[in-house]
Amino acid sequence: MNKNLIANVDNKNVYLISDKKISFYICVPNVSKVNIVLNLVSNTNSINMGVSNISDLTNAVTEIYKSFHFNDIAVVIPVLDSNLIEQIKLNNDQKIFEYTNKVMGYLINTAYGILTSSNINVDSIIKFNSNQDFTAFINWFVAKYNGRVELVDYNQAPVNKFENVASPQPEINADSKLASDVLDKTASMDAINTTTSEKNVKEPGFVSYVLLGVIVAVVSLVALYMLL
């Protein structure tokens, strides 16, 4: 995994994290506890190091992170393929959503590891910043993980205000899982299988135990009859 410092915005270091699976940006504030905030960007070419030159990329990243005026959040922005971005925008497609769900899960788990290795505690509630271009997917994702993922809107957040601007949510259970466990079975970004098969298989041992039980019952009845 490669970790490169790209910018410093409002005293928060912004890093570009790259590995074999994905690249993403994360801001690391100088605080003891944060919420992870997922943020999708409509034009990922502007923050793609393979497309933009370093000067333009730094300016684009800085402008994006300037809109997040809170010190207690670690904003994670994935650099997704532009074709995938367009599919998420245009299609209310289950396969696309499930694949993107795996991407989000991988981001959360990786970001969690980065933050905790910097001695920063991560709140168990993951936040997803509102974006009208991705309304269908974001609503689907928040509903899927209701109580563990919270919809927020930092787009209109006032400057120098540090209280979170969040939509009303149901009361969260005290035993909510840590961020590394937030998303079930999303640790990999393998391609989605288009077909599934289900087989009901009974173990041979189970059948043997049933047959043995029947034999014991018959023998018991015969013995009881002889004693009468």
PDB file of C-alpha atoms in Angstrom:
ATOM      1  CA  MET A   1       0.000   0.000   0.000  1.00  0.00           C
ATOM      2  CA  ASN A   2       1.317   3.448  -0.970  1.00  0.00           C
ATOM      3  CA  LYS A   3       0.518   6.526   1.122  1.00  0.00           C
ATOM      4  CA  ASN A   4       1.319   9.957  -0.328  1.00  0.00           C
ATOM      5  CA  LEU A   5       0.694  13.339   1.288  1.00  0.00           C
ATOM      6  CA  ILE A   6      -1.202  15.447  -1.268  1.00  0.00           C
ATOM      7  CA  ALA A   7      -2.303  18.541   0.636  1.00  0.00           C
ATOM      8  CA  ASN A   8      -2.947  20.086   4.027  1.00  0.00           C
ATOM      9  CA  VAL A   9      -6.428  21.586   4.348  1.00  0.00           C
ATOM     10  CA  ASP A  10      -7.509  23.350   7.536  1.00  0.00           C
ATOM     11  CA  ASN A  11      -4.698  21.622   9.458  1.00  0.00           C
ATOM     12  CA  LYS A  12      -5.789  18.181   8.229  1.00  0.00           C
ATOM     13  CA  ASN A  13      -3.377  16.132   6.153  1.00  0.00           C
ATOM     14  CA  VAL A  14      -4.934  14.678   2.984  1.00  0.00           C
ATOM     15  CA  TYR A  15      -3.344  11.467   1.746  1.00  0.00           C
ATOM     16  CA  LEU A  16      -3.693   9.499  -1.464  1.00  0.00           C
ATOM     17  CA  ILE A  17      -3.798   5.796  -0.621  1.00  0.00           C
ATOM     18  CA  SER A  18      -3.132   3.336  -3.433  1.00  0.00           C
ATOM     19  CA  ASP A  19      -2.993  -0.442  -3.545  1.00  0.00           C
ATOM     20  CA  LYS A  20      -3.720  -3.196  -6.055  1.00  0.00           C
ATOM     21  CA  LYS A  21      -7.483  -2.825  -5.601  1.00  0.00           C
ATOM     22  CA  ILE A  22      -8.272   0.870  -5.459  1.00  0.00           C
ATOM     23  CA  SER A  23      -7.003   4.405  -4.864  1.00  0.00           C
ATOM     24  CA  PHE A  24      -8.691   6.805  -2.484  1.00  0.00           C
ATOM     25  CA  TYR A  25      -8.141  10.001  -0.543  1.00  0.00           C
ATOM     26  CA  ILE A  26      -8.477  10.352   3.203  1.00  0.00           C
ATOM     27  CA  CYS A  27      -8.016  13.357   5.466  1.00  0.00           C
ATOM     28  CA  VAL A  28      -6.497  12.641   8.861  1.00  0.00           C
ATOM     29  CA  PRO A  29      -7.348  15.290  11.469  1.00  0.00           C
ATOM     30  CA  ASN A  30      -5.282  15.870  14.583  1.00  0.00           C
ATOM     31  CA  VAL A  31      -7.932  14.683  17.050  1.00  0.00           C
ATOM     32  CA  SER A  32      -8.441  11.633  19.254  1.00  0.00           C
ATOM     33  CA  LYS A  33     -11.717  10.385  17.753  1.00  0.00           C
ATOM     34  CA  VAL A  34     -13.379  10.673  14.336  1.00  0.00           C
ATOM     35  CA  ASN A  35     -16.256   9.478  12.190  1.00  0.00           C
ATOM     36  CA  ILE A  36     -15.439   8.023   8.792  1.00  0.00           C
ATOM     37  CA  VAL A  37     -17.350   9.936   6.110  1.00  0.00           C
ATOM     38  CA  LEU A  38     -17.797   8.431   2.646  1.00  0.00           C
ATOM     39  CA  ASN A  39     -17.958  10.957  -0.178  1.00  0.00           C
ATOM     40  CA  LEU A  40     -18.510  10.177  -3.865  1.00  0.00           C
ATOM     41  CA  VAL A  41     -17.181  12.625  -6.450  1.00  0.00           C
ATOM     42  CA  SER A  42     -18.986  12.982  -9.785  1.00  0.00           C
ATOM     43  CA  ASN A  43     -15.885  13.800 -11.823  1.00  0.00           C
ATOM     44  CA  THR A  44     -13.146  11.464 -10.636  1.00  0.00           C
ATOM     45  CA  ASN A  45     -10.860  12.405 -13.534  1.00  0.00           C
ATOM     46  CA  SER A  46     -10.096  15.655 -11.722  1.00  0.00           C
ATOM     47  CA  ILE A  47      -8.596  13.707  -8.782  1.00  0.00           C
ATOM     48  CA  ASN A  48      -7.123  10.823 -10.764  1.00  0.00           C
ATOM     49  CA  MET A  49      -3.338  10.994 -10.695  1.00  0.00           C
ATOM     50  CA  GLY A  50      -3.203   9.021 -13.920  1.00  0.00           C
ATOM     51  CA  VAL A  51      -5.265  11.678 -15.713  1.00  0.00           C
ATOM     52  CA  SER A  52      -4.562  15.046 -14.057  1.00  0.00           C
ATOM     53  CA  ASN A  53      -1.175  16.648 -13.549  1.00  0.00           C
ATOM     54  CA  ILE A  54      -0.047  17.022  -9.953  1.00  0.00           C
ATOM     55  CA  SER A  55      -0.782  20.759  -9.742  1.00  0.00           C
ATOM     56  CA  ASP A  56      -4.356  20.462 -11.029  1.00  0.00           C
ATOM     57  CA  LEU A  57      -4.941  17.367  -8.911  1.00  0.00           C
ATOM     58  CA  THR A  58      -3.763  19.099  -5.729  1.00  0.00           C
ATOM     59  CA  ASN A  59      -5.998  22.093  -6.424  1.00  0.00           C
ATOM     60  CA  ALA A  60      -9.025  19.863  -7.107  1.00  0.00           C
ATOM     61  CA  VAL A  61      -8.468  17.819  -3.950  1.00  0.00           C
ATOM     62  CA  THR A  62      -7.981  20.960  -1.864  1.00  0.00           C
ATOM     63  CA  GLU A  63     -11.209  22.491  -3.176  1.00  0.00           C
ATOM     64  CA  ILE A  64     -13.170  19.340  -2.341  1.00  0.00           C
ATOM     65  CA  TYR A  65     -11.833  19.071   1.197  1.00  0.00           C
ATOM     66  CA  LYS A  66     -12.377  22.777   1.887  1.00  0.00           C
ATOM     67  CA  SER A  67     -16.123  22.066   2.008  1.00  0.00           C
ATOM     68  CA  PHE A  68     -15.674  19.832   5.064  1.00  0.00           C
ATOM     69  CA  HIS A  69     -15.327  22.278   7.919  1.00  0.00           C
ATOM     70  CA  PHE A  70     -15.384  19.807  10.798  1.00  0.00           C
ATOM     71  CA  ASN A  71     -12.378  18.586  12.730  1.00  0.00           C
ATOM     72  CA  ASP A  72     -13.859  15.281  13.899  1.00  0.00           C
ATOM     73  CA  ILE A  73     -14.347  13.576  10.523  1.00  0.00           C
ATOM     74  CA  ALA A  74     -12.075  11.556   8.259  1.00  0.00           C
ATOM     75  CA  VAL A  75     -13.462  12.040   4.762  1.00  0.00           C
ATOM     76  CA  VAL A  76     -12.819   9.141   2.374  1.00  0.00           C
ATOM     77  CA  ILE A  77     -13.096   9.798  -1.369  1.00  0.00           C
ATOM     78  CA  PRO A  78     -12.611   6.852  -3.748  1.00  0.00           C
ATOM     79  CA  VAL A  79     -11.055   7.314  -7.184  1.00  0.00           C
ATOM     80  CA  LEU A  80     -13.529   5.164  -9.117  1.00  0.00           C
ATOM     81  CA  ASP A  81     -13.448   4.352 -12.799  1.00  0.00           C
ATOM     82  CA  SER A  82     -15.418   6.967 -14.725  1.00  0.00           C
ATOM     83  CA  ASN A  83     -17.542   4.256 -16.391  1.00  0.00           C
ATOM     84  CA  LEU A  84     -18.542   2.861 -13.003  1.00  0.00           C
ATOM     85  CA  ILE A  85     -19.366   6.373 -11.793  1.00  0.00           C
ATOM     86  CA  GLU A  86     -21.741   6.871 -14.737  1.00  0.00           C
ATOM     87  CA  GLN A  87     -23.395   3.500 -14.151  1.00  0.00           C
ATOM     88  CA  ILE A  88     -23.985   4.334 -10.491  1.00  0.00           C
ATOM     89  CA  LYS A  89     -25.532   7.650 -11.539  1.00  0.00           C
ATOM     90  CA  LEU A  90     -27.785   6.326 -14.289  1.00  0.00           C
ATOM     91  CA  ASN A  91     -28.707   2.798 -13.259  1.00  0.00           C
ATOM     92  CA  ASN A  92     -30.793   1.675 -10.351  1.00  0.00           C
ATOM     93  CA  ASP A  93     -29.202  -1.723 -10.903  1.00  0.00           C
ATOM     94  CA  GLN A  94     -28.801  -4.263  -8.103  1.00  0.00           C
ATOM     95  CA  LYS A  95     -25.556  -5.736  -9.467  1.00  0.00           C
ATOM     96  CA  ILE A  96     -23.937  -2.311  -9.792  1.00  0.00           C
ATOM     97  CA  PHE A  97     -25.075  -1.376  -6.295  1.00  0.00           C
ATOM     98  CA  GLU A  98     -23.820  -4.650  -4.793  1.00  0.00           C
ATOM     99  CA  TYR A  99     -20.418  -4.223  -6.434  1.00  0.00           C
ATOM    100  CA  THR A 100     -20.161  -0.613  -5.219  1.00  0.00           C
ATOM    101  CA  ASN A 101     -21.229  -1.855  -1.793  1.00  0.00           C
ATOM    102  CA  LYS A 102     -18.140  -4.102  -1.769  1.00  0.00           C
ATOM    103  CA  VAL A 103     -15.994  -1.124  -2.732  1.00  0.00           C
ATOM    104  CA  MET A 104     -17.409   0.940   0.143  1.00  0.00           C
ATOM    105  CA  GLY A 105     -16.808  -1.905   2.574  1.00  0.00           C
ATOM    106  CA  TYR A 106     -13.189  -2.228   1.487  1.00  0.00           C
ATOM    107  CA  LEU A 107     -12.716   1.536   1.857  1.00  0.00           C
ATOM    108  CA  ILE A 108     -14.166   1.551   5.358  1.00  0.00           C
ATOM    109  CA  ASN A 109     -12.023  -1.317   6.558  1.00  0.00           C
ATOM    110  CA  THR A 110      -8.844   0.124   5.026  1.00  0.00           C
ATOM    111  CA  ALA A 111      -9.546   3.630   6.360  1.00  0.00           C
ATOM    112  CA  TYR A 112     -10.248   2.158   9.790  1.00  0.00           C
ATOM    113  CA  GLY A 113      -6.835   0.499   9.799  1.00  0.00           C
ATOM    114  CA  ILE A 114      -5.073   3.698   8.722  1.00  0.00           C
ATOM    115  CA  LEU A 115      -6.748   5.789  11.409  1.00  0.00           C
ATOM    116  CA  THR A 116      -6.283   3.348  14.270  1.00  0.00           C
ATOM    117  CA  SER A 117      -2.610   2.914  13.349  1.00  0.00           C
ATOM    118  CA  SER A 118      -2.344   6.690  13.923  1.00  0.00           C
ATOM    119  CA  ASN A 119      -3.839   6.223  17.425  1.00  0.00           C
ATOM    120  CA  ILE A 120      -7.170   7.739  16.403  1.00  0.00           C
ATOM    121  CA  ASN A 121     -10.356   6.145  17.714  1.00  0.00           C
ATOM    122  CA  VAL A 122     -13.046   5.547  15.082  1.00  0.00           C
ATOM    123  CA  ASP A 123     -16.730   5.969  15.913  1.00  0.00           C
ATOM    124  CA  SER A 124     -18.890   2.955  15.123  1.00  0.00           C
ATOM    125  CA  ILE A 125     -21.273   5.043  12.981  1.00  0.00           C
ATOM    126  CA  ILE A 126     -20.215   5.491   9.360  1.00  0.00           C
ATOM    127  CA  LYS A 127     -21.472   8.633   7.611  1.00  0.00           C
ATOM    128  CA  PHE A 128     -22.287   9.074   3.929  1.00  0.00           C
ATOM    129  CA  ASN A 129     -22.246  12.593   2.527  1.00  0.00           C
ATOM    130  CA  SER A 130     -25.249  13.476   0.383  1.00  0.00           C
ATOM    131  CA  ASN A 131     -24.768  13.926  -3.365  1.00  0.00           C
ATOM    132  CA  GLN A 132     -27.735  14.351  -5.710  1.00  0.00           C
ATOM    133  CA  ASP A 133     -25.880  12.609  -8.541  1.00  0.00           C
ATOM    134  CA  PHE A 134     -25.835   9.400  -6.497  1.00  0.00           C
ATOM    135  CA  THR A 135     -29.114   9.692  -4.593  1.00  0.00           C
ATOM    136  CA  ALA A 136     -30.430   6.249  -5.565  1.00  0.00           C
ATOM    137  CA  PHE A 137     -27.297   4.408  -4.489  1.00  0.00           C
ATOM    138  CA  ILE A 138     -26.716   6.432  -1.310  1.00  0.00           C
ATOM    139  CA  ASN A 139     -30.313   5.900  -0.163  1.00  0.00           C
ATOM    140  CA  TRP A 140     -30.009   2.183  -0.941  1.00  0.00           C
ATOM    141  CA  PHE A 141     -26.741   1.933   0.996  1.00  0.00           C
ATOM    142  CA  VAL A 142     -28.007   3.835   4.049  1.00  0.00           C
ATOM    143  CA  ALA A 143     -31.203   1.747   4.120  1.00  0.00           C
ATOM    144  CA  LYS A 144     -29.193  -1.488   3.799  1.00  0.00           C
ATOM    145  CA  TYR A 145     -27.130  -0.622   6.867  1.00  0.00           C
ATOM    146  CA  ASN A 146     -29.799   1.260   8.787  1.00  0.00           C
ATOM    147  CA  GLY A 147     -28.494   2.210  12.219  1.00  0.00           C
ATOM    148  CA  ARG A 148     -24.858   1.706  11.210  1.00  0.00           C
ATOM    149  CA  VAL A 149     -24.594   4.157   8.307  1.00  0.00           C
ATOM    150  CA  GLU A 150     -25.949   7.696   8.647  1.00  0.00           C
ATOM    151  CA  LEU A 151     -26.830  10.141   5.867  1.00  0.00           C
ATOM    152  CA  VAL A 152     -25.311  13.597   6.345  1.00  0.00           C
ATOM    153  CA  ASP A 153     -25.042  16.749   4.265  1.00  0.00           C
ATOM    154  CA  TYR A 154     -21.786  18.640   4.582  1.00  0.00           C
ATOM    155  CA  ASN A 155     -22.305  20.423   1.269  1.00  0.00           C
ATOM    156  CA  GLN A 156     -23.995  23.387   2.939  1.00  0.00           C
ATOM    157  CA  ALA A 157     -22.118  23.205   6.217  1.00  0.00           C
ATOM    158  CA  PRO A 158     -21.459  26.674   7.699  1.00  0.00           C
ATOM    159  CA  VAL A 159     -17.860  27.748   8.176  1.00  0.00           C
ATOM    160  CA  ASN A 160     -16.493  27.576  11.753  1.00  0.00           C
ATOM    161  CA  LYS A 161     -19.388  25.421  12.929  1.00  0.00           C
ATOM    162  CA  PHE A 162     -18.328  22.114  14.365  1.00  0.00           C
ATOM    163  CA  GLU A 163     -21.597  20.407  15.209  1.00  0.00           C
ATOM    164  CA  ASN A 164     -22.553  17.632  12.792  1.00  0.00           C
ATOM    165  CA  VAL A 165     -25.377  18.325  10.358  1.00  0.00           C
ATOM    166  CA  ALA A 166     -27.172  14.992  10.151  1.00  0.00           C
ATOM    167  CA  SER A 167     -30.607  13.826   9.118  1.00  0.00           C
ATOM    168  CA  PRO A 168     -32.788  12.310  11.876  1.00  0.00           C
ATOM    169  CA  GLN A 169     -31.925   8.686  12.513  1.00  0.00           C
ATOM    170  CA  PRO A 170     -33.373   5.943  14.726  1.00  0.00           C
ATOM    171  CA  GLU A 171     -31.738   5.462  18.109  1.00  0.00           C
ATOM    172  CA  ILE A 172     -28.538   3.478  17.763  1.00  0.00           C
ATOM    173  CA  ASN A 173     -28.086   0.349  19.870  1.00  0.00           C
ATOM    174  CA  ALA A 174     -25.241   0.587  22.362  1.00  0.00           C
ATOM    175  CA  ASP A 175     -23.666  -2.601  21.045  1.00  0.00           C
ATOM    176  CA  SER A 176     -23.098  -1.291  17.507  1.00  0.00           C
ATOM    177  CA  LYS A 177     -20.129  -2.958  15.844  1.00  0.00           C
ATOM    178  CA  LEU A 178     -16.850  -1.182  15.234  1.00  0.00           C
ATOM    179  CA  ALA A 179     -16.241   0.365  11.858  1.00  0.00           C
ATOM    180  CA  SER A 180     -14.103  -2.550  10.728  1.00  0.00           C
ATOM    181  CA  ASP A 181     -17.156  -4.800  11.088  1.00  0.00           C
ATOM    182  CA  VAL A 182     -19.750  -2.406   9.732  1.00  0.00           C
ATOM    183  CA  LEU A 183     -20.354  -4.004   6.384  1.00  0.00           C
ATOM    184  CA  ASP A 184     -21.023  -7.728   6.255  1.00  0.00           C
ATOM    185  CA  LYS A 185     -18.905  -9.810   3.892  1.00  0.00           C
ATOM    186  CA  THR A 186     -17.476  -6.841   1.976  1.00  0.00           C
ATOM    187  CA  ALA A 187     -13.766  -7.313   2.602  1.00  0.00           C
ATOM    188  CA  SER A 188     -12.954  -8.060  -1.039  1.00  0.00           C
ATOM    189  CA  MET A 189     -13.713  -6.436  -4.381  1.00  0.00           C
ATOM    190  CA  ASP A 190     -13.989  -9.606  -6.439  1.00  0.00           C
ATOM    191  CA  ALA A 191     -16.228  -9.438  -9.508  1.00  0.00           C
ATOM    192  CA  ILE A 192     -19.871 -10.126  -8.800  1.00  0.00           C
ATOM    193  CA  ASN A 193     -21.067 -13.596  -9.699  1.00  0.00           C
ATOM    194  CA  THR A 194     -23.945 -13.449 -12.141  1.00  0.00           C
ATOM    195  CA  THR A 195     -25.301 -16.884 -11.213  1.00  0.00           C
ATOM    196  CA  THR A 196     -25.790 -18.597  -7.927  1.00  0.00           C
ATOM    197  CA  SER A 197     -26.761 -22.130  -7.022  1.00  0.00           C
ATOM    198  CA  GLU A 198     -28.249 -23.461  -3.835  1.00  0.00           C
ATOM    199  CA  LYS A 199     -28.212 -27.119  -2.834  1.00  0.00           C
ATOM    200  CA  ASN A 200     -29.777 -28.636   0.208  1.00  0.00           C
ATOM    201  CA  VAL A 201     -27.287 -31.264   1.298  1.00  0.00           C
ATOM    202  CA  LYS A 202     -27.809 -33.548   4.274  1.00  0.00           C
ATOM    203  CA  GLU A 203     -24.798 -35.182   5.847  1.00  0.00           C
ATOM    204  CA  PRO A 204     -24.701 -39.008   5.833  1.00  0.00           C
ATOM    205  CA  GLY A 205     -24.181 -38.995   9.586  1.00  0.00           C
ATOM    206  CA  PHE A 206     -27.526 -37.313  10.086  1.00  0.00           C
ATOM    207  CA  VAL A 207     -29.341 -40.123   8.208  1.00  0.00           C
ATOM    208  CA  SER A 208     -27.492 -42.769  10.249  1.00  0.00           C
ATOM    209  CA  TYR A 209     -28.593 -41.192  13.511  1.00  0.00           C
ATOM    210  CA  VAL A 210     -32.224 -41.132  12.375  1.00  0.00           C
ATOM    211  CA  LEU A 211     -32.110 -44.824  11.353  1.00  0.00           C
ATOM    212  CA  LEU A 212     -30.484 -45.776  14.659  1.00  0.00           C
ATOM    213  CA  GLY A 213     -33.209 -43.951  16.542  1.00  0.00           C
ATOM    214  CA  VAL A 214     -35.916 -45.867  14.697  1.00  0.00           C
ATOM    215  CA  ILE A 215     -34.255 -49.238  15.461  1.00  0.00           C
ATOM    216  CA  VAL A 216     -33.928 -48.390  19.165  1.00  0.00           C
ATOM    217  CA  ALA A 217     -37.588 -47.401  19.333  1.00  0.00           C
ATOM    218  CA  VAL A 218     -38.745 -50.682  17.698  1.00  0.00           C
ATOM    219  CA  VAL A 219     -36.584 -52.830  20.003  1.00  0.00           C
ATOM    220  CA  SER A 220     -37.911 -50.988  23.036  1.00  0.00           C
ATOM    221  CA  LEU A 221     -41.513 -51.597  21.992  1.00  0.00           C
ATOM    222  CA  VAL A 222     -40.863 -55.342  21.460  1.00  0.00           C
ATOM    223  CA  ALA A 223     -39.215 -55.671  24.875  1.00  0.00           C
ATOM    224  CA  LEU A 224     -42.072 -53.844  26.544  1.00  0.00           C
ATOM    225  CA  TYR A 225     -44.621 -56.160  24.817  1.00  0.00           C
ATOM    226  CA  MET A 226     -42.774 -59.290  26.067  1.00  0.00           C
ATOM    227  CA  LEU A 227     -42.815 -58.023  29.641  1.00  0.00           C
ATOM    228  CA  LEU A 228     -46.584 -57.557  29.687  1.00  0.00           C
TER     229      LEU A 228
END
